[in-house]
Amino acid sequence: MLESNHKRILRNTGMLYIRMLLAMVVGLYTTRVLLNVLGVEDFGIYFVVAGFVALLGFMQGALTTATQRYFAFDLGQNSGHNLRGLFNTSLQVHALLAVCIVMLAETAGYWFVSTRLNIPEGRLVAALLAYHLSVASFAVTVMTVPLTAMLMANERMGLFALMSMADLLLKLAAVLLLPYLVYDHLSMYAALLLVVSLLTLSGYLLINRAIFPGVRLQRGFDKKSFHSMLGFTAWNTWGNLAAALSEHGNNVLLNIFFGPAVNAGRSIATQANGALNQFVTNVQAAINPQIVKLYASGEREQMHKLALRAAKYNFFILLVLAMPVLLNPDKLLRLWLVEVPPYAAVFLQLTIVASLINSVSGPLMTSAQATGHIRLYHSVVGGILLLNVPLNYLLLSCGLPPETLLAVTIALAVVALVARLYIITPLIGLPVGLFLSRVVGKATLVALVAGIFAILTQAASSGSLLILFSNLITAMAVTLIAIWMLGLDKSERQYIVSLLKSLKARTPLI
């Protein structure tokens, strides 16, 4: 059973990686072009305005998790017999959420953006139009969630990857079209993204109608399912609000204390880090349905094995990609961008460190969601994450530099990880010592050894692309060796060797 799950996870991960590679190329190129077209100031304005919309929509993340959990749990426990009712309920809940978001965004949100954000004189009208369009785009995206959740819960990763790639190409087309439009570029970019959101929603609707003919929007109201989903979502909302405030609330603080240019630097760091994290996100997305289904079917020991391996592999995958960037941020940013915004390099390094700490938490959080008992977890961890904004406000008010904001984020990420361990491991019956020894201990050892040897093997680049490329390859190679020697046990190394031999045997000779 576990072997079959591994094969399915590998296949789904492979499909998501194809999507991810395109996402990385398109995303990095799009950012370069967009920064060049909008300029540092307008780029920073859009980042903080669109980020504020995402802050108002913190409930979307809660509903996304709840929807995927309910679909996957029903597939694991009841073979999907209740999917039609759950799908109908989730559409109703998301429609209600979309209306609430628009109302909140166009009242309190509009007041805050128009009166409290640091927007240069002469750009307020364009920024507010971009804000309204971003609100509409976000509402459309909320309605897409049940459709993507249905594909993910049924592990139809190929179709999900196909639609994601179509969405990326449409966004690329929007950026390439932007320089040829005569109207204000900031406003037109937000309008084009709204069109892309509508086209993406239409595509997901057509695919779901074709693949799941039994799942349709129907009349009626399932009060029990509605209340159950909302109850589960209520506690998820607290955790997602904390995460949203931690990310987008800090962007608002940077805007208030330092202005849009520093927002642009944070935006670049966030997007580059997001590209690296796509590797981990894809593995986690392929594993999530399996964790929930194993819990629902009562196979706890297999769920524990899968969660432990996933947590460790998440860290290792990100570390291999992050090590070259951590050692060469300035050179890579200059190679990528026409104009590098201030603080982008140090923001990128600190953001990656926070991501490495958080990378081991994904399987734990999915395991907690599978149990349905999330009140204590979200109460404590959400409270810890919410400390980001008040602590950063106090420190920045004392005149400390912008990078202080991310130093606080890293410290709280460590505290949140400890809280997750001592709350979730008893909930799922997993000994905390096992997680510390097999995941945290090995991850820390590999990171220290790989970091030391990677630093020692770096050569002075002196502006040479050849030496820079050599440094990147060396850092990745040293990290891979450390993972192989110190991070994997004997059975894991044997499995990887047998998998590589199997793939080689299937590859036709040219």
XYZ file of N, CA, C and O in Angstrom, residues 352-457:
424
model
N 14.539 33.434 2.916
C 14.870 32.026 2.663
C 15.106 31.284 3.975
O 14.671 30.136 4.138
N 15.794 31.918 4.919
C 16.030 31.282 6.220
C 14.695 30.970 6.905
O 14.496 29.871 7.444
N 13.762 31.918 6.877
C 12.438 31.681 7.469
C 11.722 30.541 6.759
O 11.064 29.710 7.400
N 11.852 30.472 5.442
C 11.210 29.407 4.674
C 11.794 28.039 4.998
O 11.065 27.035 5.045
N 13.090 27.972 5.214
C 13.723 26.707 5.591
C 13.166 26.205 6.925
O 12.904 25.008 7.089
N 12.996 27.114 7.867
C 12.443 26.720 9.171
C 11.007 26.235 9.014
O 10.607 25.213 9.591
N 10.224 26.938 8.208
C 8.812 26.584 8.034
C 8.598 25.350 7.161
O 7.514 24.751 7.200
N 9.609 24.975 6.374
C 9.418 23.898 5.398
C 9.096 22.554 6.042
O 8.425 21.720 5.428
N 9.555 22.309 7.273
C 9.302 21.018 7.914
C 7.909 20.946 8.532
O 7.484 19.878 8.986
N 7.189 22.067 8.549
C 5.896 22.108 9.239
C 4.731 21.648 8.376
O 3.665 21.328 8.902
N 4.906 21.637 7.042
C 3.797 21.317 6.154
C 3.100 20.000 6.461
O 1.864 19.971 6.644
N 3.825 18.878 6.542
C 3.163 17.602 6.849
C 2.511 17.590 8.229
O 1.483 16.931 8.414
N 3.104 18.291 9.194
C 2.477 18.372 10.520
C 1.130 19.084 10.442
O 0.137 18.639 11.030
N 1.093 20.188 9.715
C -0.151 20.951 9.615
C -1.225 20.162 8.877
O -2.400 20.184 9.261
N -0.819 19.450 7.815
C -1.788 18.615 7.099
C -2.316 17.501 7.994
O -3.510 17.174 7.956
N -1.443 16.912 8.809
C -1.873 15.862 9.738
C -2.879 16.396 10.745
O -3.862 15.720 11.085
N -2.643 17.604 11.234
C -3.591 18.210 12.172
C -4.940 18.452 11.498
O -5.996 18.200 12.089
N -4.898 18.939 10.261
C -6.142 19.169 9.528
C -6.905 17.861 9.337
O -8.140 17.832 9.385
N -6.186 16.760 9.114
C -6.829 15.467 8.885
C -7.644 15.026 10.099
O -8.714 14.424 9.955
N -7.161 15.343 11.306
C -7.877 14.922 12.512
C -9.155 15.717 12.719
O -10.096 15.234 13.359
N -9.187 16.943 12.224
C -10.344 17.810 12.453
C -10.292 18.543 13.781
O -11.089 19.448 14.020
N -9.327 18.199 14.657
C -9.206 18.841 15.980
C -8.109 19.912 15.911
O -6.939 19.638 16.190
N -8.490 21.098 15.529
C -7.496 22.131 15.229
C -7.631 23.365 16.122
O -6.914 24.336 15.930
N -8.534 23.314 17.094
C -8.793 24.509 17.907
C -7.544 24.957 18.666
O -7.133 26.116 18.581
N -6.939 24.046 19.426
C -5.774 24.409 20.232
C -4.604 24.807 19.339
O -3.915 25.788 19.615
N -4.400 24.037 18.272
C -3.273 24.309 17.364
C -3.352 25.722 16.795
O -2.391 26.504 16.880
N -4.495 26.073 16.220
C -4.606 27.394 15.599
C -4.651 28.507 16.635
O -4.179 29.620 16.369
N -5.184 28.242 17.808
C -5.218 29.267 18.848
C -3.801 29.663 19.257
O -3.468 30.852 19.341
N -2.963 28.664 19.509
C -1.606 28.937 19.994
C -0.700 29.449 18.877
O -0.064 30.509 19.004
N -0.614 28.705 17.766
C 0.287 29.092 16.681
C -0.160 30.411 16.052
O 0.669 31.273 15.729
N -1.482 30.576 15.889
C -1.975 31.844 15.359
C -1.601 33.012 16.248
O -1.216 34.080 15.763
N -1.695 32.819 17.559
C -1.303 33.879 18.484
C 0.171 34.225 18.383
O 0.552 35.400 18.453
N 1.009 33.206 18.203
C 2.452 33.448 18.050
C 2.742 34.257 16.790
O 3.492 35.230 16.803
N 2.134 33.858 15.670
C 2.389 34.549 14.401
C 1.868 35.981 14.413
O 2.455 36.874 13.791
N 0.775 36.201 15.126
C 0.214 37.551 15.190
C 1.135 38.539 15.902
O 0.980 39.750 15.750
N 2.093 38.014 16.683
C 3.036 38.901 17.366
C 3.955 39.628 16.393
O 4.591 40.624 16.762
N 4.034 39.143 15.142
C 4.899 39.775 14.146
C 4.635 41.264 14.009
O 5.568 42.085 14.051
N 3.377 41.632 13.829
C 3.052 43.033 13.518
C 3.320 43.966 14.701
O 4.022 44.964 14.540
N 2.799 43.685 15.898
C 3.085 44.624 17.001
C 4.562 44.693 17.368
O 5.071 45.779 17.675
N 5.256 43.560 17.367
C 6.692 43.583 17.675
C 7.462 44.398 16.647
O 8.332 45.209 16.995
N 7.152 44.195 15.365
C 7.856 44.944 14.324
C 7.515 46.425 14.374
O 8.372 47.278 14.116
N 6.272 46.741 14.707
C 5.897 48.157 14.815
C 6.712 48.844 15.919
O 7.230 49.952 15.724
N 6.856 48.166 17.058
C 7.619 48.749 18.165
C 9.082 48.926 17.789
O 9.689 49.969 18.064
N 9.666 47.911 17.142
C 11.086 47.979 16.791
C 11.358 49.009 15.708
O 12.341 49.764 15.786
N 10.496 49.063 14.686
C 10.696 50.058 13.633
C 10.461 51.470 14.154
O 11.092 52.426 13.687
N 9.566 51.612 15.123
C 9.335 52.933 15.737
C 10.561 53.432 16.484
O 10.735 54.645 16.679
N 11.406 52.497 16.907
C 12.644 52.868 17.615
C 13.774 53.232 16.650
O 14.902 53.500 17.082
N 13.494 53.208 15.348
C 14.495 53.608 14.369
C 15.353 52.487 13.833
O 16.371 52.744 13.175
N 14.985 51.228 14.091
C 15.773 50.101 13.582
C 15.572 49.940 12.079
O 14.554 50.359 11.522
N 16.528 49.320 11.380
C 16.482 49.218 9.915
C 15.418 48.230 9.434
O 14.902 47.427 10.218
N 15.100 48.252 8.123
C 14.034 47.393 7.577
C 14.249 45.903 7.792
O 13.289 45.157 7.988
N 15.511 45.440 7.745
C 15.761 44.004 7.869
C 15.385 43.457 9.251
O 15.262 42.236 9.431
N 15.186 44.347 10.226
C 14.733 43.921 11.558
C 13.422 43.156 11.463
O 13.181 42.200 12.208
N 12.577 43.580 10.520
C 11.265 42.965 10.346
C 11.389 41.463 10.084
O 10.661 40.651 10.650
N 12.330 41.079 9.253
C 12.488 39.662 8.921
C 13.240 38.893 9.997
O 13.054 37.682 10.140
N 14.074 39.576 10.758
C 14.729 38.916 11.889
C 13.686 38.486 12.920
O 13.760 37.387 13.488
N 12.688 39.335 13.146
C 11.594 38.978 14.047
C 10.796 37.808 13.484
O 10.405 36.884 14.207
N 10.553 37.816 12.175
C 9.817 36.731 11.522
C 10.528 35.395 11.712
O 9.886 34.367 11.976
N 11.854 35.392 11.606
C 12.633 34.159 11.783
C 12.514 33.655 13.222
O 12.309 32.462 13.470
N 12.660 34.559 14.175
C 12.578 34.159 15.588
C 11.212 33.558 15.907
O 11.109 32.520 16.577
N 10.156 34.178 15.420
C 8.816 33.669 15.687
C 8.534 32.373 14.929
O 7.732 31.548 15.374
N 9.197 32.173 13.779
C 9.052 30.911 13.046
C 9.585 29.752 13.872
O 9.017 28.650 13.875
N 10.692 29.975 14.582
C 11.253 28.938 15.452
C 10.288 28.634 16.603
O 10.022 27.462 16.925
N 9.758 29.676 17.228
C 8.808 29.487 18.337
C 7.556 28.752 17.853
O 7.041 27.847 18.520
N 7.070 29.107 16.656
C 5.873 28.459 16.112
C 6.130 26.985 15.814
O 5.251 26.136 16.025
N 7.328 26.642 15.335
C 7.662 25.245 15.066
C 7.643 24.426 16.351
O 7.112 23.304 16.381
N 8.210 24.969 17.420
C 8.194 24.270 18.709
C 6.756 24.050 19.174
O 6.390 22.959 19.642
N 5.914 25.076 19.017
C 4.512 24.948 19.422
C 3.791 23.883 18.601
O 3.018 23.078 19.130
N 4.049 23.858 17.296
C 3.428 22.841 16.439
C 3.822 21.442 16.887
O 2.984 20.525 16.923
N 5.092 21.253 17.195
C 5.560 19.931 17.597
C 4.843 19.438 18.847
O 4.393 18.285 18.902
N 4.726 20.281 19.838
C 4.171 19.837 21.116
C 2.644 19.829 21.139
O 2.055 19.327 22.101
N 2.014 20.358 20.103
C 0.549 20.288 20.016
C 0.109 19.191 19.056
O -0.786 18.398 19.365
N 0.751 19.105 17.885
C 0.269 18.205 16.832
C 0.722 16.773 17.046
O -0.052 15.833 16.801
N 1.975 16.558 17.492
C 2.461 15.175 17.606
C 1.615 14.324 18.555
O 1.301 13.170 18.227
N 1.180 14.828 19.723
C 0.281 14.005 20.542
C -1.086 13.801 19.876
O -1.711 12.751 20.056
N -1.519 14.782 19.104
C -2.820 14.713 18.444
C -2.882 13.561 17.445
O -3.915 12.900 17.305
N -1.774 13.290 16.759
C -1.761 12.228 15.744
C -1.035 10.972 16.233
O -0.851 10.022 15.473
N -0.599 10.977 17.517
C 0.064 9.798 18.076
C 1.486 9.613 17.615
O 2.012 8.492 17.620
N 2.163 10.680 17.239
C 3.551 10.613 16.775
C 4.471 11.124 17.879
O 4.350 12.271 18.315
N 5.427 10.308 18.371
C 6.343 10.758 19.432
C 7.147 11.980 18.992
O 7.746 11.970 17.908
N 7.166 13.011 19.808
C 7.869 14.230 19.442
C 9.366 13.977 19.286
O 10.033 14.587 18.443
N 9.910 13.054 20.088
C 11.332 12.735 19.977
C 11.686 12.147 18.625
O 12.787 12.358 18.100
N 10.759 11.386 18.057
C 10.987 10.801 16.739
C 11.101 11.892 15.683
O 11.969 11.837 14.799
N 10.237 12.888 15.762
C 10.287 13.998 14.805
C 11.570 14.812 14.987
O 12.217 15.209 14.015
N 11.945 15.036 16.257
C 13.158 15.819 16.509
C 14.403 15.117 15.992
O 15.299 15.749 15.417
N 14.478 13.793 16.165
C 15.678 13.070 15.756
C 15.737 12.839 14.248
O 16.776 13.016 13.619
N 14.593 12.463 13.655
C 14.594 12.102 12.239
C 14.451 13.289 11.292
O 14.841 13.192 10.129
N 13.895 14.384 11.790
C 13.675 15.536 10.909
C 14.518 16.731 11.346
O 15.420 17.160 10.628
N 14.243 17.273 12.531
C 14.922 18.498 12.970
C 16.416 18.267 13.140
O 17.245 19.075 12.678
N 16.790 17.160 13.796
C 18.211 16.884 14.023
C 18.984 16.728 12.732
O 20.050 17.337 12.543
N 18.464 15.900 11.818
C 19.174 15.669 10.551
C 19.184 16.923 9.678
O 20.182 17.211 9.005
N 18.086 17.674 9.686
C 18.032 18.902 8.892
C 19.060 19.918 9.389
O 19.774 20.545 8.593
N 19.173 20.066 10.707
C 20.142 21.010 11.281
C 21.570 20.585 10.970
O 22.413 21.409 10.586
N 21.870 19.294 11.135
C 23.218 18.796 10.867
C 23.605 19.010 9.408
O 24.711 19.502 9.104
N 22.713 18.653 8.492
C 23.003 18.808 7.068
C 23.196 20.279 6.712
O 24.123 20.630 5.968
N 22.348 21.166 7.239
C 22.452 22.593 6.924
C 23.787 23.169 7.400
O 24.427 23.945 6.685
N 24.217 22.794 8.623
C 25.485 23.307 9.153
C 26.682 22.821 8.350
O 27.544 23.611 7.944
N 26.732 21.517 8.102
C 27.869 20.949 7.371
C 27.899 21.472 5.936
O 28.950 21.891 5.429
N 26.743 21.446 5.268
C 26.692 21.917 3.886
C 27.041 23.395 3.800
O 27.763 23.820 2.881
N 26.550 24.206 4.754
C 26.826 25.636 4.738
C 28.307 25.937 4.905
O 28.865 26.772 4.177
N 28.955 25.242 5.834
C 30.389 25.476 6.073
C 31.219 25.112 4.838
O 32.062 25.897 4.374
N 30.988 23.933 4.296
C 31.767 23.493 3.139
C 31.439 24.306 1.893
O 32.318 24.551 1.049
N 30.177 24.734 1.739
C 29.808 25.554 0.579
C 30.517 26.910 0.629
O 30.992 27.414 -0.399
N 30.596 27.502 1.825
C 31.296 28.783 1.969
C 32.785 28.624 1.657
O 33.387 29.448 0.958
N 33.387 27.541 2.156
C 34.818 27.322 1.945
C 35.173 27.070 0.482
O 36.294 27.357 0.054
N 34.222 26.541 -0.283
C 34.508 26.194 -1.686
C 34.133 27.307 -2.666
O 34.326 27.155 -3.873
